[in-house]
Short mmCIF file of C-alpha atoms in Angstrom, two decimals:
data_model
loop_
_atom_site.label_atom_id
_atom_site.label_comp_id
_atom_site.label_asym_id
_atom_site.label_seq_id
_atom_site.Cartn_x
_atom_site.Cartn_y
_atom_site.Cartn_z
CA UNK A 1 -0.01 0.06 -0.36
CA UNK A 2 0.79 3.82 -0.12
CA UNK A 3 1.52 6.49 2.29
CA UNK A 4 -1.23 8.77 0.45
CA UNK A 5 -3.71 6.12 1.75
CA UNK A 6 -3.70 7.00 5.22
CA UNK A 7 -3.74 10.78 5.22
CA UNK A 8 -6.96 12.62 6.52
CA UNK A 9 -8.01 15.50 8.33
CA UNK A 10 -7.66 15.56 11.88
CA UNK A 11 -8.70 18.89 13.36
CA UNK A 12 -6.32 19.94 16.11
CA UNK A 13 -8.85 20.17 18.67
CA UNK A 14 -9.57 16.41 18.61
CA UNK A 15 -5.47 15.13 19.30
CA UNK A 16 -5.88 14.86 23.48
CA UNK A 17 -3.52 16.39 25.19
CA UNK A 18 -4.63 15.12 28.83
CA UNK A 19 -6.06 11.96 30.43
CA UNK A 20 -9.80 11.67 30.00
CA UNK A 21 -10.76 13.51 32.93
CA UNK A 22 -13.52 15.05 34.22
CA UNK A 23 -15.37 18.14 36.28
CA UNK A 24 -16.30 17.44 40.00
CA UNK A 25 -17.59 20.57 41.94
CA UNK A 26 -18.01 20.70 45.77
CA UNK A 27 -19.02 23.89 48.55
CA UNK A 28 -17.00 23.97 51.60
CA UNK A 29 -18.69 24.20 55.34
CA UNK A 30 -17.97 27.97 55.14
CA UNK A 31 -20.13 28.01 51.10
CA UNK A 32 -17.64 28.93 48.99
CA UNK A 33 -17.32 26.59 45.77
CA UNK A 34 -14.19 25.02 44.60
CA UNK A 35 -14.05 22.52 41.37
CA UNK A 36 -11.38 19.99 40.70
CA UNK A 37 -10.66 17.30 37.73
CA UNK A 38 -10.58 13.56 38.01
CA UNK A 39 -8.98 11.44 36.04
CA UNK A 40 -10.82 8.37 34.30
CA UNK A 41 -9.08 6.10 33.11
CA UNK A 42 -11.15 3.46 31.74
CA UNK A 43 -14.12 6.03 31.13
CA UNK A 44 -12.58 6.84 27.63
CA UNK A 45 -14.99 6.66 24.61
CA UNK A 46 -14.81 2.87 23.17
CA UNK A 47 -15.55 2.06 19.32
CA UNK A 48 -16.47 -1.76 18.15
CA UNK A 49 -15.77 -2.74 14.81
CA UNK A 50 -16.54 -6.31 14.07
CA UNK A 51 -14.19 -7.46 10.73
CA UNK A 52 -16.80 -10.34 9.82
CA UNK A 53 -20.12 -8.40 9.76
CA UNK A 54 -18.55 -5.34 9.15
CA UNK A 55 -20.93 -3.72 11.81
CA UNK A 56 -19.26 -0.09 13.85
CA UNK A 57 -21.13 -0.03 17.40
CA UNK A 58 -20.51 3.66 18.70
CA UNK A 59 -23.24 4.19 20.85
CA UNK A 60 -24.88 1.73 24.66
CA UNK A 61 -28.11 0.24 23.84
CA UNK A 62 -31.63 -0.02 25.24
CA UNK A 63 -33.30 -3.02 26.71
CA UNK A 64 -34.59 -3.30 23.23
CA UNK A 65 -30.99 -3.64 21.86
CA UNK A 66 -31.64 -0.31 19.91
CA UNK A 67 -28.94 2.03 20.08
CA UNK A 68 -29.35 5.40 22.31
CA UNK A 69 -28.19 7.98 20.27
CA UNK A 70 -25.67 10.08 21.93
CA UNK A 71 -24.81 7.90 24.47
CA UNK A 72 -21.15 7.17 23.45
CA UNK A 73 -19.57 3.05 24.76
CA UNK A 74 -17.37 3.43 27.13
CA UNK A 75 -13.33 1.59 27.95
CA UNK A 76 -15.88 -0.46 30.95
CA UNK A 77 -18.05 -1.50 28.00
CA UNK A 78 -15.16 -3.93 26.75
CA UNK A 79 -15.93 -6.58 29.61
CA UNK A 80 -19.37 -6.75 27.48
CA UNK A 81 -17.60 -8.52 24.45
CA UNK A 82 -15.13 -11.28 26.47
CA UNK A 83 -15.99 -14.73 28.55
CA UNK A 84 -14.86 -16.84 30.91
CA UNK A 85 -11.25 -18.13 29.31
CA UNK A 86 -10.55 -15.68 27.21
CA UNK A 87 -6.92 -14.01 27.70
CA UNK A 88 -5.84 -10.39 27.39
CA UNK A 89 -2.31 -9.84 26.34
CA UNK A 90 -0.67 -6.87 28.13
CA UNK A 91 2.59 -4.57 27.78
CA UNK A 92 4.41 -4.46 31.08
CA UNK A 93 7.09 -1.99 29.97
CA UNK A 94 7.77 1.13 32.05
CA UNK A 95 8.32 4.45 31.12
CA UNK A 96 10.87 6.31 32.85
CA UNK A 97 11.08 9.80 32.65
CA UNK A 98 13.43 10.45 29.54
CA UNK A 99 13.00 13.82 29.14
CA UNK A 100 15.57 16.58 31.02
CA UNK A 101 16.44 20.16 30.67
CA UNK A 102 20.09 21.99 31.25
CA UNK A 103 22.54 23.74 30.15
CA UNK A 104 25.40 23.83 27.94
CA UNK A 105 28.52 24.92 29.35
CA UNK A 106 30.20 28.53 29.25
CA UNK A 107 27.21 29.60 27.04
CA UNK A 108 24.51 28.67 29.91
CA UNK A 109 21.92 28.27 26.74
CA UNK A 110 19.20 25.79 27.35
CA UNK A 111 19.31 22.30 26.31
CA UNK A 112 17.05 19.29 26.01
CA UNK A 113 18.28 16.20 26.41
CA UNK A 114 15.95 12.64 25.89
CA UNK A 115 17.44 9.28 27.36
CA UNK A 116 17.06 6.58 24.94
CA UNK A 117 19.11 4.14 26.47
CA UNK A 118 21.92 3.24 28.66
CA UNK A 119 24.64 1.84 26.60
CA UNK A 120 27.31 1.09 29.75
CA UNK A 121 26.44 0.93 33.34
CA UNK A 122 29.92 1.33 34.84
CA UNK A 123 30.66 4.13 32.52
CA UNK A 124 27.78 5.49 32.72
CA UNK A 125 26.99 5.95 29.01
CA UNK A 126 24.08 6.77 27.50
CA UNK A 127 21.87 7.36 23.99
CA UNK A 128 20.56 10.36 23.47
CA UNK A 129 18.82 12.97 21.74
CA UNK A 130 19.48 16.08 21.68
CA UNK A 131 18.00 19.99 21.12
CA UNK A 132 19.24 22.30 19.75
CA UNK A 133 21.23 19.60 18.26
CA UNK A 134 23.68 21.87 15.87
CA UNK A 135 25.03 23.59 19.11
CA UNK A 136 26.11 20.70 21.15
CA UNK A 137 29.53 18.82 20.00
CA UNK A 138 31.63 16.42 20.67
CA UNK A 139 33.35 17.86 24.30
CA UNK A 140 30.63 19.97 25.29
CA UNK A 141 30.07 19.60 28.88
CA UNK A 142 25.77 19.54 30.40
CA UNK A 143 25.13 20.44 33.27
CA UNK A 144 21.39 19.19 34.93
CA UNK A 145 20.44 20.89 38.05
CA UNK A 146 21.48 24.54 40.26
CA UNK A 147 24.62 22.70 41.98
CA UNK A 148 26.23 21.13 39.16
CA UNK A 149 26.48 17.48 40.36
CA UNK A 150 24.92 15.65 37.14
CA UNK A 151 26.99 16.58 34.88
CA UNK A 152 27.07 14.92 31.20
CA UNK A 153 30.20 15.37 28.39
CA UNK A 154 29.61 14.54 24.62
CA UNK A 155 31.40 12.08 23.27
CA UNK A 156 29.95 11.02 20.59
CA UNK A 157 27.40 11.47 17.56
CA UNK A 158 25.02 8.97 16.66
CA UNK A 159 22.48 10.77 13.87
CA UNK A 160 21.73 14.09 12.81
CA UNK A 161 20.26 14.94 16.68
CA UNK A 162 21.65 11.51 18.07
CA UNK A 163 24.76 11.84 21.14
CA UNK A 164 26.48 9.29 23.54
CA UNK A 165 27.15 10.77 26.50
CA UNK A 166 29.23 10.05 29.55
CA UNK A 167 27.88 11.18 32.35
CA UNK A 168 30.75 12.44 35.63
CA UNK A 169 29.03 11.18 38.71
CA UNK A 170 30.95 9.14 41.11
CA UNK A 171 28.33 6.77 42.93
CA UNK A 172 26.57 3.29 43.01
CA UNK A 173 25.19 3.34 39.87
CA UNK A 174 21.52 2.78 41.51
CA UNK A 175 21.58 6.06 43.36
CA UNK A 176 23.25 7.57 40.18
CA UNK A 177 20.15 6.20 38.46
CA UNK A 178 17.28 7.56 41.15
CA UNK A 179 19.34 10.87 41.18
CA UNK A 180 19.15 11.52 37.45
CA UNK A 181 15.70 10.66 36.65
CA UNK A 182 14.39 12.59 39.84
CA UNK A 183 15.78 15.36 37.40
CA UNK A 184 13.60 14.04 34.32
CA UNK A 185 10.21 14.79 32.71
CA UNK A 186 7.40 12.10 32.05
CA UNK A 187 8.61 11.81 28.04
CA UNK A 188 5.62 12.65 26.36
CA UNK A 189 5.18 12.58 23.03
CA UNK A 190 6.47 15.70 20.90
CA UNK A 191 3.11 16.97 19.47
CA UNK A 192 1.39 16.43 23.41
CA UNK A 193 4.60 18.61 24.83
CA UNK A 194 4.82 21.37 21.78
CA UNK A 195 0.71 22.38 22.10
CA UNK A 196 0.51 22.59 25.69
CA UNK A 197 0.82 25.76 26.95
CA UNK A 198 3.95 25.56 29.25
CA UNK A 199 5.57 22.84 27.20
CA UNK A 200 5.71 20.85 29.80
CA UNK A 201 5.10 17.88 31.37
CA UNK A 202 3.68 17.43 34.67
CA UNK A 203 4.16 16.35 38.11
CA UNK A 204 0.89 14.04 37.33
CA UNK A 205 1.91 12.66 33.87
CA UNK A 206 4.42 10.56 35.45
CA UNK A 207 1.86 8.29 36.79
CA UNK A 208 -0.91 9.29 34.13
CA UNK A 209 1.92 8.17 31.27
CA UNK A 210 2.25 4.41 33.04
CA UNK A 211 0.33 1.52 32.69
CA UNK A 212 -0.72 0.38 36.08
CA UNK A 213 0.62 -3.09 35.63
CA UNK A 214 3.86 -1.30 34.49
CA UNK A 215 6.83 -3.49 35.55
CA UNK A 216 10.04 -3.85 33.43
CA UNK A 217 11.97 -0.69 32.70
CA UNK A 218 12.81 0.49 29.04
CA UNK A 219 10.12 2.43 27.42
CA UNK A 220 10.76 5.62 26.43
CA UNK A 221 7.06 5.85 25.58
CA UNK A 222 3.77 4.51 27.39
CA UNK A 223 2.08 1.81 25.23
CA UNK A 224 -1.00 4.02 25.23
CA UNK A 225 -3.78 1.19 24.84
CA UNK A 226 -3.06 -0.07 28.30
CA UNK A 227 -3.42 2.87 30.21
CA UNK A 228 -7.20 2.71 29.72
CA UNK A 229 -7.33 -0.29 31.90
CA UNK A 230 -7.97 0.78 35.79
CA UNK A 231 -7.37 -1.87 38.86
CA UNK A 232 -10.64 -1.63 39.32
CA UNK A 233 -11.78 -2.99 35.70
CA UNK A 234 -8.55 -5.53 35.65
CA UNK A 235 -9.93 -7.09 38.81
CA UNK A 236 -13.81 -7.09 36.96
CA UNK A 237 -12.58 -8.64 34.31
CA UNK A 238 -10.41 -11.59 36.72
CA UNK A 239 -13.99 -12.07 38.29
CA UNK A 240 -15.53 -12.49 34.86
CA UNK A 241 -12.38 -15.34 34.23
CA UNK A 242 -10.48 -13.50 31.85
CA UNK A 243 -6.82 -14.07 32.01
CA UNK A 244 -3.78 -12.07 31.97
CA UNK A 245 -0.59 -12.32 29.48
CA UNK A 246 2.09 -10.28 30.23
CA UNK A 247 4.89 -9.70 27.40
CA UNK A 248 7.55 -6.89 27.42
CA UNK A 249 8.91 -4.46 24.42
CA UNK A 250 10.18 -1.73 25.26
CA UNK A 251 8.44 1.10 23.11
CA UNK A 252 10.75 3.69 21.70
CA UNK A 253 10.66 7.15 19.75
CA UNK A 254 10.30 4.75 15.66
CA UNK A 255 6.62 5.22 15.96
CA UNK A 256 6.73 8.89 15.89
CA UNK A 257 9.35 9.55 12.61
CA UNK A 258 8.02 10.66 10.19
CA UNK A 259 7.50 8.23 6.90
CA UNK A 260 9.17 9.62 4.41
CA UNK A 261 8.91 6.95 1.69
CA UNK A 262 5.48 6.91 -0.76
CA UNK A 263 6.37 3.00 -1.11
CA UNK A 264 5.31 1.39 2.47
CA UNK A 265 7.39 -2.11 1.89
CA UNK A 266 10.86 0.43 1.81
CA UNK A 267 10.47 2.46 5.31
CA UNK A 268 12.49 0.72 7.52
CA UNK A 269 11.23 0.05 11.17
CA UNK A 270 13.74 0.96 14.51
CA UNK A 271 14.38 -1.96 16.73
CA UNK A 272 12.63 -2.61 19.92
CA UNK A 273 14.08 -4.71 22.97
CA UNK A 274 11.15 -7.51 23.94
CA UNK A 275 11.18 -10.73 25.70
CA UNK A 276 8.19 -13.37 26.00
CA UNK A 277 9.04 -15.68 28.47
CA UNK A 278 7.17 -19.31 28.59
CA UNK A 279 4.72 -18.46 31.47
CA UNK A 280 2.71 -15.80 28.87
CA UNK A 281 3.22 -18.73 25.72
CA UNK A 282 1.64 -21.50 28.06
CA UNK A 283 -1.25 -19.05 28.91
CA UNK A 284 -1.76 -17.43 25.65
CA UNK A 285 -1.13 -21.28 23.70
CA UNK A 286 -3.87 -22.84 26.48
CA UNK A 287 -6.39 -20.10 25.30
CA UNK A 288 -6.16 -20.58 21.64
CA UNK A 289 -6.30 -24.45 21.71
CA UNK A 290 -9.37 -24.04 23.71
CA UNK A 291 -10.98 -22.22 21.01
CA UNK A 292 -11.01 -19.32 23.07
CA UNK A 293 -10.39 -15.30 22.22
CA UNK A 294 -7.00 -13.76 22.44
CA UNK A 295 -6.93 -9.76 22.53
CA UNK A 296 -3.81 -7.93 21.95
CA UNK A 297 -3.59 -4.89 23.49
CA UNK A 298 -1.99 -2.13 21.90
CA UNK A 299 0.06 -2.33 18.82
CA UNK A 300 3.29 -2.75 20.40
CA UNK A 301 1.68 -6.16 21.49
CA UNK A 302 0.53 -7.26 18.28
CA UNK A 303 4.18 -6.26 16.92
CA UNK A 304 5.88 -8.50 19.55
CA UNK A 305 4.03 -11.04 19.51
CA UNK A 306 3.91 -11.47 15.29
CA UNK A 307 7.31 -11.33 15.71
CA UNK A 308 7.08 -14.70 18.27
CA UNK A 309 4.53 -16.70 16.44
CA UNK A 310 5.76 -20.09 15.04
CA UNK A 311 4.39 -20.99 11.99
CA UNK A 312 1.78 -23.51 13.90
CA UNK A 313 -0.19 -20.47 15.40
CA UNK A 314 1.33 -20.87 19.00
CA UNK A 315 3.30 -18.40 20.55
CA UNK A 316 6.90 -18.77 21.23
CA UNK A 317 9.74 -17.62 24.10
CA UNK A 318 11.14 -14.97 22.15
CA UNK A 319 14.34 -12.18 24.06
CA UNK A 320 16.15 -10.05 21.27
CA UNK A 321 14.45 -7.17 19.16
CA UNK A 322 12.50 -6.49 16.75
CA UNK A 323 11.63 -4.07 13.85
CA UNK A 324 8.91 -5.60 11.97
CA UNK A 325 6.44 -3.49 10.02
CA UNK A 326 3.50 -4.55 9.91
CA UNK A 327 0.68 -2.65 7.03
CA UNK A 328 -1.86 -4.02 4.80
CA UNK A 329 -2.29 -6.68 3.70
CA UNK A 330 -0.69 -9.09 7.11
CA UNK A 331 -1.90 -12.39 7.98
CA UNK A 332 -1.99 -12.38 11.29
CA UNK A 333 -0.80 -15.78 12.87
CA UNK A 334 -1.89 -14.94 16.57
CA UNK A 335 -4.24 -12.63 18.02
CA UNK A 336 -8.01 -12.53 17.03
CA UNK A 337 -9.33 -9.51 18.72
CA UNK A 338 -7.49 -6.18 19.17
CA UNK A 339 -7.49 -2.86 20.75
CA UNK A 340 -6.01 0.38 19.44
CA UNK A 341 -6.18 3.72 20.17
CA UNK A 342 -7.25 5.82 17.44
CA UNK A 343 -3.62 7.11 15.47
CA UNK A 344 -2.48 10.23 13.74
CA UNK A 345 -2.46 10.55 10.01
CA UNK A 346 0.42 8.52 7.98
CA UNK A 347 1.64 6.83 11.44
CA UNK A 348 2.27 3.04 11.14
CA UNK A 349 0.11 2.71 14.54
CA UNK A 350 -2.78 3.34 12.52
CA UNK A 351 -1.60 1.36 9.39
CA UNK A 352 -0.93 -1.81 12.03
CA UNK A 353 -4.83 -0.87 13.05
CA UNK A 354 -5.66 -0.66 9.49
CA UNK A 355 -4.03 -4.29 8.68
CA UNK A 356 -5.53 -6.44 11.55
CA UNK A 357 -8.56 -4.41 11.38
CA UNK A 358 -8.79 -4.32 6.89
CA UNK A 359 -8.06 -1.07 5.14
CA UNK A 360 -11.80 0.44 4.42
CA UNK A 361 -13.22 -0.59 7.60
CA UNK A 362 -10.10 0.95 9.78
CA UNK A 363 -10.69 4.12 7.43
CA UNK A 364 -14.23 4.49 7.45
CA UNK A 365 -14.22 4.19 12.19
CA UNK A 366 -11.75 7.00 11.66
CA UNK A 367 -13.62 9.03 9.49
CA UNK A 368 -16.57 8.38 12.18
CA UNK A 369 -14.51 8.93 14.95
CA UNK A 370 -13.23 12.95 13.49
CA UNK A 371 -17.19 13.27 12.50
CA UNK A 372 -17.98 12.11 16.46
CA UNK A 373 -15.56 14.18 18.46
CA UNK A 374 -13.93 11.53 19.39
CA UNK A 375 -9.88 12.00 20.63
CA UNK A 376 -7.34 10.95 19.04
CA UNK A 377 -3.07 10.11 20.39
CA UNK A 378 -1.67 8.30 23.55
CA UNK A 379 -4.58 10.15 25.61
CA UNK A 380 -7.66 9.78 23.12
CA UNK A 381 -9.92 7.31 23.24
CA UNK A 382 -10.11 3.32 22.34
CA UNK A 383 -10.89 1.21 18.99
CA UNK A 384 -11.93 -2.68 20.23
CA UNK A 385 -11.19 -4.96 16.84
CA UNK A 386 -13.47 -8.92 17.10
CA UNK A 387 -13.18 -11.52 14.67
CA UNK A 388 -17.14 -11.64 14.55
#
């Protein structure tokens, strides 16, 4: 397929800059009124696609099964589509506060450093991105706090914006990482940061941009579909007899890179580290053998499981890297249902969703989402794709 086939007009106001929330008002004892916002992970909107029948659901139904116009499905309604014995596969990667702000030696010029991954624990070497890149050269020292205790030296160029930094901080490794991360912000995507009033993440984002089941540190962006799950919802799923399987794929920035070729077969994805253990394989394969549904929660889970699925349709253990790029047409080997967010035009995430749900049906759903005011992006609304 061609890049231009994934272009659509997305109104700026439909890109979610904050997690789903609503206002609560209350009156104090002295009669004064206050308003505060409550974040609810599982109350964003939900749209449901049925691949075989080509039906699209947006609204809740009355007792007679007729849609109630204007009463949109929310994410908690996802329980209505699954039964005992079904399995959800989650990505349990953990986001770290990767965006740092500092100054350049001598000039005190303000700089942004985005941590990508640690290269050498003993030498404190990190692979990073820098802004503005043209001002950051090999040999420069960068300062990240008022006391000048957290200092890094640029020792190599990797890409146009990429650098290798050596942090000059002499202490045990765990203490170093704790101090380093204390200076960082939640690594919200650029399209969120650039469009917020203060152009920064806030303290609450460290929690809001983290899945409640996050466990293994290494991601520089959240597996966004997992953000919809609350502890209450997962407990209800557990009571219903739905199984959970956890895999790890450390989400990188590759999904946000612009595609520069019209022919999608020529696009190369960045590699991301992933691990699938024996326990996850056991749960997923037992579900498949039992004829139950397997639901991949997010595009990162689909990428990981399609990397590790065998020719027999069973999930295999895996520890390594994947640069798999999925776009239509694609024959999926494992999951038969999928949850996704609503993604930006021309994005690899939209392409993978279209491959799973069918290009025409998914693009029709996106058109309806735009018309009905659904929110897009990491903090946006959700799309459930079923095999019926």
